[in-house]
Short mmCIF file of C-alpha atoms and ligand atoms in Angstrom, two decimals:
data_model
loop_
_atom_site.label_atom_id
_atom_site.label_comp_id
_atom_site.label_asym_id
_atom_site.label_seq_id
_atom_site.Cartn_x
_atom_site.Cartn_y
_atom_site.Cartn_z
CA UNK A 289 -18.74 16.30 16.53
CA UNK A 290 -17.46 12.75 16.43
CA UNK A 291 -15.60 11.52 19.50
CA UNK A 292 -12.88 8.90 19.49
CA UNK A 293 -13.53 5.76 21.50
CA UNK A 294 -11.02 5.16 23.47
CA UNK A 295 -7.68 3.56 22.22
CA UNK A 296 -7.73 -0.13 20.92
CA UNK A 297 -4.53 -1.96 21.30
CA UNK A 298 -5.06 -4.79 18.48
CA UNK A 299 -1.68 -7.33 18.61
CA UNK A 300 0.67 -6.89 15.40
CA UNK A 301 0.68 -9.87 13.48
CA UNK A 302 4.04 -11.30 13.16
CA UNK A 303 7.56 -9.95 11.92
CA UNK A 304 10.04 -11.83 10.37
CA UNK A 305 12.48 -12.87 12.84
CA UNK A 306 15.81 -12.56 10.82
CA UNK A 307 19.64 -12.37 12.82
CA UNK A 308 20.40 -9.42 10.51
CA UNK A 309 17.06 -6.94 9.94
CA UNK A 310 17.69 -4.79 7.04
CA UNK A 311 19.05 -1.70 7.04
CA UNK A 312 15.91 0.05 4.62
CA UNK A 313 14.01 -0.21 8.15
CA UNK A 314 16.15 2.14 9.83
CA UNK A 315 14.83 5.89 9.84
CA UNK A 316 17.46 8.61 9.48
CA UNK A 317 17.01 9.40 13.31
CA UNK A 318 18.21 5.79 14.12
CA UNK A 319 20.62 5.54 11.28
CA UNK A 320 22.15 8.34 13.46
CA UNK A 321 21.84 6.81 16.84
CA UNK A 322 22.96 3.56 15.55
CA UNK A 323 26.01 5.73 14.54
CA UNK A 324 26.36 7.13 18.34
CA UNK A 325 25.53 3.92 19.87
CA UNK A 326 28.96 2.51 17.78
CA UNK A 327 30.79 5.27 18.79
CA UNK A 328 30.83 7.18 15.86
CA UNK A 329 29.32 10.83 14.46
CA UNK A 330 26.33 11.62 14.49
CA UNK A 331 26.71 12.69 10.92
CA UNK A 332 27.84 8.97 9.90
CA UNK A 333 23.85 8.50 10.08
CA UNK A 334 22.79 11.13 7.49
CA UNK A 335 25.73 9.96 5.02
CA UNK A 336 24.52 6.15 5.38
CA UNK A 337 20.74 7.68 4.94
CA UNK A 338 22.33 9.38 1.39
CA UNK A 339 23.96 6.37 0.78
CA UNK A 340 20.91 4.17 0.55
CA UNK A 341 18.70 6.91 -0.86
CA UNK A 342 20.50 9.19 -3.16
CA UNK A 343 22.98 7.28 -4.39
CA UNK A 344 21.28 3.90 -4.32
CA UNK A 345 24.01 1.39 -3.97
CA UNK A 346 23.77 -1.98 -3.14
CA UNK A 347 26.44 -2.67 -0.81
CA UNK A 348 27.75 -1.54 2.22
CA UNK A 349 31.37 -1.11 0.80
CA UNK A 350 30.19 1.36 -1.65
CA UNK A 351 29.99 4.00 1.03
CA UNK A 352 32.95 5.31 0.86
CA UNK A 353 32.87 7.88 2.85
CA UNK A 354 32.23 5.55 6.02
CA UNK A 355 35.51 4.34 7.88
CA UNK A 356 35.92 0.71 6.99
CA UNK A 357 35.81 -0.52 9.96
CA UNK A 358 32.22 0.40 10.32
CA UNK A 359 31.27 -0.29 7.13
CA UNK A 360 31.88 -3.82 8.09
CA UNK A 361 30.14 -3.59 11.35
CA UNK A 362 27.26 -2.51 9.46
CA UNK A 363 27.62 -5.35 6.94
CA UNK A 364 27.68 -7.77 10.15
CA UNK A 365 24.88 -6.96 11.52
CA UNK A 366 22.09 -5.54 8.92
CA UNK A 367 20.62 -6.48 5.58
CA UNK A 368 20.98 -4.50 2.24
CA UNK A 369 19.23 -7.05 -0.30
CA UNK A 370 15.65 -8.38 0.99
CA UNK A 371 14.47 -8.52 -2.28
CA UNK A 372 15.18 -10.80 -5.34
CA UNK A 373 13.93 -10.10 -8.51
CA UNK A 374 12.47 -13.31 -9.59
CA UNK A 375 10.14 -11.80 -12.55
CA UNK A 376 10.43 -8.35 -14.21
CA UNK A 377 7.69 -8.09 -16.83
CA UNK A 378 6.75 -5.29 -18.62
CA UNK A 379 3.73 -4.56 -20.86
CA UNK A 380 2.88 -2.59 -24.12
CA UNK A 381 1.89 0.45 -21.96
CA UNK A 382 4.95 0.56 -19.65
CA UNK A 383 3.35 -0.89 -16.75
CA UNK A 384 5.93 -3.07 -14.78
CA UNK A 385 5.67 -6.07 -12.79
CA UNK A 386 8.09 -7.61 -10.22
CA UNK A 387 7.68 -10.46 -8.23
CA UNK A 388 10.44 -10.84 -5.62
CA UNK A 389 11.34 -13.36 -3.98
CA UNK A 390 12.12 -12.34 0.54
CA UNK A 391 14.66 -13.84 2.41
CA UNK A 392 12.49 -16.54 4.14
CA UNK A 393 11.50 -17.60 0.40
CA UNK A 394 8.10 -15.88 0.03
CA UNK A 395 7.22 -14.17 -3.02
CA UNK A 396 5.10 -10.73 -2.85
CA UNK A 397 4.58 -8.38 -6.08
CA UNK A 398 5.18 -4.57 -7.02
CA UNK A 399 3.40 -2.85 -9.82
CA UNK A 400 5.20 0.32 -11.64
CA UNK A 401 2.55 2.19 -13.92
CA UNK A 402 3.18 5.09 -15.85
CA UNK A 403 0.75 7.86 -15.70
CA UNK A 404 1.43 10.68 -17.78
CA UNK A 405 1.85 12.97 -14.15
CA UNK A 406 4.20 10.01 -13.61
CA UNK A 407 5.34 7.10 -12.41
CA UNK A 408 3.42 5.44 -9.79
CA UNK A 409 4.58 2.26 -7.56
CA UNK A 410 1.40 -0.41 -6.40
CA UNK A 411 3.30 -1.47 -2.99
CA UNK A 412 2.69 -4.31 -0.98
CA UNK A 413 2.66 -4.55 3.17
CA UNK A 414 2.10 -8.20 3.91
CA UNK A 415 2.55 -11.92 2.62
CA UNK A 416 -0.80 -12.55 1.93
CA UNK A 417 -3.77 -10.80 3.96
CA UNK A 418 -6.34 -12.23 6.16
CA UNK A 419 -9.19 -9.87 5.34
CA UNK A 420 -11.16 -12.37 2.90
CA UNK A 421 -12.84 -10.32 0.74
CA UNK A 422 -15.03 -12.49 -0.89
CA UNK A 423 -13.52 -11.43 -4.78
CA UNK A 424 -10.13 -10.27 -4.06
CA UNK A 425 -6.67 -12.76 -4.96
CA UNK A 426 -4.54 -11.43 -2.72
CA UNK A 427 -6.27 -13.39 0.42
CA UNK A 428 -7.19 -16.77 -1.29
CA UNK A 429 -3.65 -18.27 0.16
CA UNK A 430 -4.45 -16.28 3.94
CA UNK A 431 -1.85 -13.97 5.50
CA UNK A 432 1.73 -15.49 6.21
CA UNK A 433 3.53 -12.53 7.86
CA UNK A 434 3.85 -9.20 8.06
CA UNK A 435 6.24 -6.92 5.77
CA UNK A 436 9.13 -5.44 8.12
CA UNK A 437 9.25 -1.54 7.10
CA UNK A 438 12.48 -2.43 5.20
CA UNK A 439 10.82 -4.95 2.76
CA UNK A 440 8.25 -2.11 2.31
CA UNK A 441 10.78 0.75 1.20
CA UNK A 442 13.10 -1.59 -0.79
CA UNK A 443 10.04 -2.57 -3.24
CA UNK A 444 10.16 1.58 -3.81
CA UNK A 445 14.49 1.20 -3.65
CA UNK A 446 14.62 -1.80 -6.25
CA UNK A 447 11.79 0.29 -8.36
CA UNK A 448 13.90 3.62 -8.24
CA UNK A 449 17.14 1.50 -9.37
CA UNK A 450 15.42 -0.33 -12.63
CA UNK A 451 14.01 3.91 -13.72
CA UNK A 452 17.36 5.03 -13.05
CA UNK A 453 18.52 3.20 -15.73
CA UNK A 454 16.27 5.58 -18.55
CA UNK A 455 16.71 8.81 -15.60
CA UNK A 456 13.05 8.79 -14.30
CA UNK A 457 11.83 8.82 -10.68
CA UNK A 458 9.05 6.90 -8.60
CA UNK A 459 7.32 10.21 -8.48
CA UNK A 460 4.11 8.44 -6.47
CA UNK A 461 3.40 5.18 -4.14
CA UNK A 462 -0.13 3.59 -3.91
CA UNK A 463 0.11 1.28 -0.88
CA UNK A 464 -2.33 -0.82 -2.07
CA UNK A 465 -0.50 -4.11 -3.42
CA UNK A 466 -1.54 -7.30 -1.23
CA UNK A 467 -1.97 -6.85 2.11
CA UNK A 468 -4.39 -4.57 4.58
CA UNK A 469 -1.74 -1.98 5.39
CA UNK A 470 -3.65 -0.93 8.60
CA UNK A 471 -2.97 -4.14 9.91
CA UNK A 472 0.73 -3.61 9.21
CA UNK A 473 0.30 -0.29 10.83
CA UNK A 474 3.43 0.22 12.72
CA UNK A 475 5.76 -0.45 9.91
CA UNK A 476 3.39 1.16 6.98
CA UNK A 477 4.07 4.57 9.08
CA UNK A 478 7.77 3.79 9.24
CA UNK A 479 7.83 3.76 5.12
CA UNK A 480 5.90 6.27 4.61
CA UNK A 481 8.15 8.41 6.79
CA UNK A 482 11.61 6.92 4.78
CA UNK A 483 10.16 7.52 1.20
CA UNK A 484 8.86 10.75 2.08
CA UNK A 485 11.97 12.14 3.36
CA UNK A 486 13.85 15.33 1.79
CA UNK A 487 17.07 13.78 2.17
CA UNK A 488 16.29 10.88 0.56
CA UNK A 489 13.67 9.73 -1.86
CA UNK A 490 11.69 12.86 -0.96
CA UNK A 491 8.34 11.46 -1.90
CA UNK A 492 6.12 13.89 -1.57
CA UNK A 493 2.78 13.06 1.10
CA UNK A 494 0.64 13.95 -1.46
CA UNK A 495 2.04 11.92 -3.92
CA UNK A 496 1.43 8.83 -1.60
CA UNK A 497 -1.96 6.98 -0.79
CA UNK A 498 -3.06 4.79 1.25
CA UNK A 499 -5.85 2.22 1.12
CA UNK A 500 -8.18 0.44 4.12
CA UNK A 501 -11.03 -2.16 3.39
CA UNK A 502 -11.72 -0.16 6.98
CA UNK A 503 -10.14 -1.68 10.30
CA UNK A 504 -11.50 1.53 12.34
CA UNK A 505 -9.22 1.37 15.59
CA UNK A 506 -6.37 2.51 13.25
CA UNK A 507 -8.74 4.86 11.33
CA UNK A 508 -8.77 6.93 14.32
CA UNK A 509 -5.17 6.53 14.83
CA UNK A 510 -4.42 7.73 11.18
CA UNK A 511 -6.61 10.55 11.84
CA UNK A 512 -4.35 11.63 14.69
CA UNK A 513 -0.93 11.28 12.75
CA UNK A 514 0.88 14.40 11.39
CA UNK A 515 1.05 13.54 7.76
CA UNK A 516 -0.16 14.85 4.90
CA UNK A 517 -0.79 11.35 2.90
CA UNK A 518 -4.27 11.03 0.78
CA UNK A 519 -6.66 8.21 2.44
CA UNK A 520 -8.75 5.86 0.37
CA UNK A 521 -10.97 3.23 2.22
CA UNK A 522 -12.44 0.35 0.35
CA UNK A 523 -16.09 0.38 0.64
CA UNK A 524 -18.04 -1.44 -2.45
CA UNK A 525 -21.52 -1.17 -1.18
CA UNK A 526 -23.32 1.13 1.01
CA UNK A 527 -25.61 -1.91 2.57
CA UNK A 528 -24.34 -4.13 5.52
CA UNK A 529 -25.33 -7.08 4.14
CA UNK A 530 -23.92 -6.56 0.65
CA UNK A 531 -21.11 -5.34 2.03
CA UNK A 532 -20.53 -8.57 4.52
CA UNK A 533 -20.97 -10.88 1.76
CA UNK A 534 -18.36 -8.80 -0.53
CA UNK A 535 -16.02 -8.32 2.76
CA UNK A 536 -16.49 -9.91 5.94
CA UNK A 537 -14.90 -7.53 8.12
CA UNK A 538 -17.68 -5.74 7.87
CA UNK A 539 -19.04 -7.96 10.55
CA UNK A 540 -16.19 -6.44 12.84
CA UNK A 541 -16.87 -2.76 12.01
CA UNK A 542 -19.89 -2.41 10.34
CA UNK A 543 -20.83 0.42 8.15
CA UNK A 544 -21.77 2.93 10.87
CA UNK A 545 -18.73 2.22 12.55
CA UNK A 546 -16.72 3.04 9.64
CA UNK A 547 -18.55 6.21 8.70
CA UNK A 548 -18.02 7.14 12.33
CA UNK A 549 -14.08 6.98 11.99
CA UNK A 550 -14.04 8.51 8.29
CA UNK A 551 -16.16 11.64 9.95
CA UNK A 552 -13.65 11.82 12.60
CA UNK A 553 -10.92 11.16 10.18
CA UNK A 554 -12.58 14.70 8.32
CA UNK A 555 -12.99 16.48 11.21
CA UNK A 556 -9.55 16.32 12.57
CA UNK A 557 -7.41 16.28 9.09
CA UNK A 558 -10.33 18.35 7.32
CA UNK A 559 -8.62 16.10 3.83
CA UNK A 560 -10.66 14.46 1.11
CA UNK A 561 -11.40 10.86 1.26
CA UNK A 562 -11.68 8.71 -1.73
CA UNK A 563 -13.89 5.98 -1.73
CA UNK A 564 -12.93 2.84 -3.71
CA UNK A 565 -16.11 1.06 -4.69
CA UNK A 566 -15.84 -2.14 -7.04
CA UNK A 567 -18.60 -2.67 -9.54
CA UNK A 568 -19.56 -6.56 -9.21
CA UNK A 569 -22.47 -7.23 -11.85
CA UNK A 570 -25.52 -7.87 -10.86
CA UNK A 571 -24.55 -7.39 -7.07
CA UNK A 572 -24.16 -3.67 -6.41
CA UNK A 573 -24.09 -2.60 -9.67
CA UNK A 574 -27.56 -0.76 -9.54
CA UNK A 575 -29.20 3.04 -9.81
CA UNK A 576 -30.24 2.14 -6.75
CA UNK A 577 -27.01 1.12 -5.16
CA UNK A 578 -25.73 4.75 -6.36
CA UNK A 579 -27.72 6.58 -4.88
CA UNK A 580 -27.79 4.70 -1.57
CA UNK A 581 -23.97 5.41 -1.51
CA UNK A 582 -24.46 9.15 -2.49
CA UNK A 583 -26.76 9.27 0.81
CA UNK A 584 -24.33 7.22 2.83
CA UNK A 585 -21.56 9.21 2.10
CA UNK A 586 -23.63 12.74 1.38
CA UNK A 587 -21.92 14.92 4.51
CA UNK A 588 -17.91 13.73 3.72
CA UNK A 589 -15.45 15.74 1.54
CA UNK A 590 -14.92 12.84 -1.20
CA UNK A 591 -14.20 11.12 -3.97
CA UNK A 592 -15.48 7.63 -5.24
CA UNK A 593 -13.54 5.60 -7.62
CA UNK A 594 -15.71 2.89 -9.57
CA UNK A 595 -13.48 -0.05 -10.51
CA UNK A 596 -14.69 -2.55 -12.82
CA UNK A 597 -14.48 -6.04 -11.21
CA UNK A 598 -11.26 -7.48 -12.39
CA UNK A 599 -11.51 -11.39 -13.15
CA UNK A 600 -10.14 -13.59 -10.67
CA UNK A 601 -9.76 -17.46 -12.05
CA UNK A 602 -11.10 -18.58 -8.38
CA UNK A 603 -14.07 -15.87 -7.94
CA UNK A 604 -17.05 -15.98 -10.03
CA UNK A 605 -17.61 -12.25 -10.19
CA UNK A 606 -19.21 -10.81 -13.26
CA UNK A 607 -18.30 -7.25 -15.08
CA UNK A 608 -20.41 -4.52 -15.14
CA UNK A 609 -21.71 -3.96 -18.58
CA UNK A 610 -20.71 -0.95 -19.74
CA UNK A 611 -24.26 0.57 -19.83
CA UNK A 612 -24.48 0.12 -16.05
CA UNK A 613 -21.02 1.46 -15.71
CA UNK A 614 -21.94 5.16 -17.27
CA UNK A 615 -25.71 5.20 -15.74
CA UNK A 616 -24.06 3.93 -12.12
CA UNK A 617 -21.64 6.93 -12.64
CA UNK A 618 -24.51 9.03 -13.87
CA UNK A 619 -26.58 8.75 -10.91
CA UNK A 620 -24.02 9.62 -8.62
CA UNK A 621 -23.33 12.43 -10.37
CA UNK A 622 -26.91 13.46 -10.07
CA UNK A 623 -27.03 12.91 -6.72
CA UNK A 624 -24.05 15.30 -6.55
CA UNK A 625 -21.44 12.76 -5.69
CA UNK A 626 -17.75 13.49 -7.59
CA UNK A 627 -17.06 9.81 -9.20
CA UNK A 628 -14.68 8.78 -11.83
CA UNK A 629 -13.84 5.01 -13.32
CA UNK A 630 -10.78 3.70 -12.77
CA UNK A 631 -8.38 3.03 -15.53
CA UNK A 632 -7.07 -0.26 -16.16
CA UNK A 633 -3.81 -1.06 -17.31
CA UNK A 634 -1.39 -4.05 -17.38
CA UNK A 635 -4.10 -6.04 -18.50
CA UNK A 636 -1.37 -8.17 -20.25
CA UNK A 637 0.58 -9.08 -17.63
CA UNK A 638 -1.54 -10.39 -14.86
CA UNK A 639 -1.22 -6.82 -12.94
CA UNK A 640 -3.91 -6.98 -11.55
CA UNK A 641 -4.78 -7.42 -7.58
CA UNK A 642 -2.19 -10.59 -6.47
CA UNK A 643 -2.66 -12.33 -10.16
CA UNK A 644 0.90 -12.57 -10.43
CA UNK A 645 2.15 -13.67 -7.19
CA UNK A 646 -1.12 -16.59 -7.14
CA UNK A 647 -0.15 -17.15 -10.59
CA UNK A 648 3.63 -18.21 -9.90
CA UNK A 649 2.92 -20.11 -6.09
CA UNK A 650 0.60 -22.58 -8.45
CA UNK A 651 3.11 -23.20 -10.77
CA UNK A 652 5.88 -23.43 -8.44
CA UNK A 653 2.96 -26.24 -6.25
CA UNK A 654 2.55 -27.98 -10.02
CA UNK A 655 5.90 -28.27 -10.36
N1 SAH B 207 -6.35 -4.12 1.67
C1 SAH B 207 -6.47 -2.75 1.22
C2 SAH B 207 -5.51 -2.48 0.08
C3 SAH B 207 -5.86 -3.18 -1.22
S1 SAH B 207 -6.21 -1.92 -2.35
C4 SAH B 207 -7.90 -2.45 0.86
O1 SAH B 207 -8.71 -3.36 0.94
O2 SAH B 207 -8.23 -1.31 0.62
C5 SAH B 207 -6.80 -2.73 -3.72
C6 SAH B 207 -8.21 -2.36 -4.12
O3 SAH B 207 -8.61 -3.27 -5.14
C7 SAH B 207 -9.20 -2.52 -2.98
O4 SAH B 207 -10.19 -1.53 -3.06
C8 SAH B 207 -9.78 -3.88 -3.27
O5 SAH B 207 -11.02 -4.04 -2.65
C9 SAH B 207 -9.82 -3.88 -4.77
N2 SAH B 207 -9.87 -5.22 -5.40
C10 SAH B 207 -9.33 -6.37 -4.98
N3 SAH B 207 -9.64 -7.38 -5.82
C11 SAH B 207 -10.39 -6.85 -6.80
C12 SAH B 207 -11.03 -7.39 -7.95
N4 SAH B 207 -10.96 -8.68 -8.27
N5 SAH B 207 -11.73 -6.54 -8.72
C13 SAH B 207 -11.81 -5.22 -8.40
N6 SAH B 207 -11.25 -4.66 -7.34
C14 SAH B 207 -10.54 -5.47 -6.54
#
């Protein structure tokens, strides 16, 4: 048995500070006390919820049902569009890519792919990240804020509006666009909990992931929540000083650390984790790597997911030859470990890991 330490208050990085915060933050319990608080029903609250979920519209005077009076109360004091659309691009397999453009002028990116179980939004949690993994884009420009839960739901809203024009549905969320959601924690929980609402977009927990590179305060924290929501924790080498070079909060919370939390994490939850584990060549990419994971992880419930280092412009990974790839997936099948490779799509479009977004803020600094 695993026992939690105790309780680690880490500070939030910062919010936005905006006079009017947007409305996608609000959960249906406070759309409903906001109602009460103005002196309305408490009903008002669940039609403003089906408003902005159901119906999708994209201003306040389109809910009609609301007296006017509070419509433009509402319109006073809260935000309906975050998000511009500054690129839509879309590629020969139907993966989508937005960049939008937030009300303080950064830019953050949303991937749609289209699975053929469905269609499955890449959402991001912060403007930048401050992890510094040694290969990843999304952290070469550092973290600049934190995503407000609102910013987080309407990448999922705007999403949901461009399928309703051929009838589909965002029938899954990955939150693993830029950002390290656990360090968004707070608001991450607060969009889970809109998306995954019955009365609204009714995403089911299943249908959503999340993904740590492993801050383990909130590990046991996530372990403790009442949610049903599949876990996948970025690992990509089973050796602490492999791992350190490839991510340096490893020096934080080290690999027995992590396992520690991710036993807990079983033990209390008793769910599946998946293990994301990037093959860079010539650095982990070794029988011998596999089957030190396959002991490192031999007593967890779990998946691993091999992903193929995608090129970065500024990092001077190399890929995994696809020889390695099969015998590195070979071995930890041996060893008994349940491993897949990950499928790449959108190759065409930059949709991979913050290409986009680190794409566009160098043109825009050329310019
Ligand atoms: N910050 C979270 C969410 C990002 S998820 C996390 O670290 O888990 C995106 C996944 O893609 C992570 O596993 C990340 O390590 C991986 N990744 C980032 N850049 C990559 C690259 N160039 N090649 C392969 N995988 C990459």
């Amino acid at each position: 048995m695993i026992e939690r330490p105790p309780k680690k208050e880490i500070k939030n990085f910062k919010l936005p500070e905006f006079d009017q915060p947007s409305i996608y933050s609000l959960s249906q319990e406070e759309l409903r006390a906001l109602a009460v608080e103005w002196g309305e029903a408490e009903y008002r609250g669940d039609q403003i919820f089906e408003w902005l979920y159901v119906h999708r519209v994209n201003q306040f005077d389109e809910m009609l049902n609301l007296p006017k009076s509070f419509r433009e109360k509402l319109a006073g004091s809260y935000n309906m569009d975050s998000l511009e659309t500054v690129v839509r691009q879309e590629s020969k397999d139907g993966t989508m890519k937005f960049l939008f453009r937030l009300r303080d002028g950064y830019t953050i990116e949303t991937v749609l792919m289209r699975h053929d179980y469905g269609n499955s939004v890449c959402v991001t949690t912060q403007v930048g990240c401050r992890i510094g993994c040694s290969f990843c884009a999304s952290t070469l420009g550092g973290l600049k804020r934190n995503l407000e839960a609102g910013e987080i739901v309407s990448q999922i809203v705007q999403i949901q509006k461009a399928l309703d024009e051929t009838d589909e549905r965002v029938s899954s969320i990955v939150i693993m666009g830029i950002g390290e959601p656990f360090e968004n924690y707070n608001q991450m929980m607060k969009f889970i909990r809109v998306v995954n609402h019955d009365d609204g977009l009714n995403i089911g927990a299943r249908h959503i992931t999340v993904s740590t590179s492993g801050i383990v305060p909130r590990i046991y924290d996530f372990a403790e929540e009442d949610i049903q929501i599949n876990f996948a924790v970025s690992l990509h080498a089973a050796d602490n000083d492999i791992r350190t070079n490839l991510m340096p909060i490893n020096k934080a919370y080290d690999i027995d650390k992590l396992m520690d939390s991710l036993k807990y994490y079983q033990q209390k939850t008793n769910r599946r984790i998946s293990f994301e584990y990037g093959l860079f060549g010539g650095v982990n990419d070794q029988p011998e790597h596999a089957r030190e994971l396959s002991e490192l992880i031999k007593d967890l419930k779990c998946h691993v997911n091999l992903i193929p280092v995608n090129h970065v412009p500024e990092r001077n990974y190399v890929r995994t030859t696809r020889d390695d790839i099969f015998e590195f997936l070979e071995t930890l099948n041996e060893c008994g470990v349940n491993a897949t490779v990950r499928r790449e799509q959108g190759t065409d479009i930059d949709a991979a890991c913050g290409q986009l977004r680190a794409k566009e803020s160098k043109e825009e600094t050329e310019e």
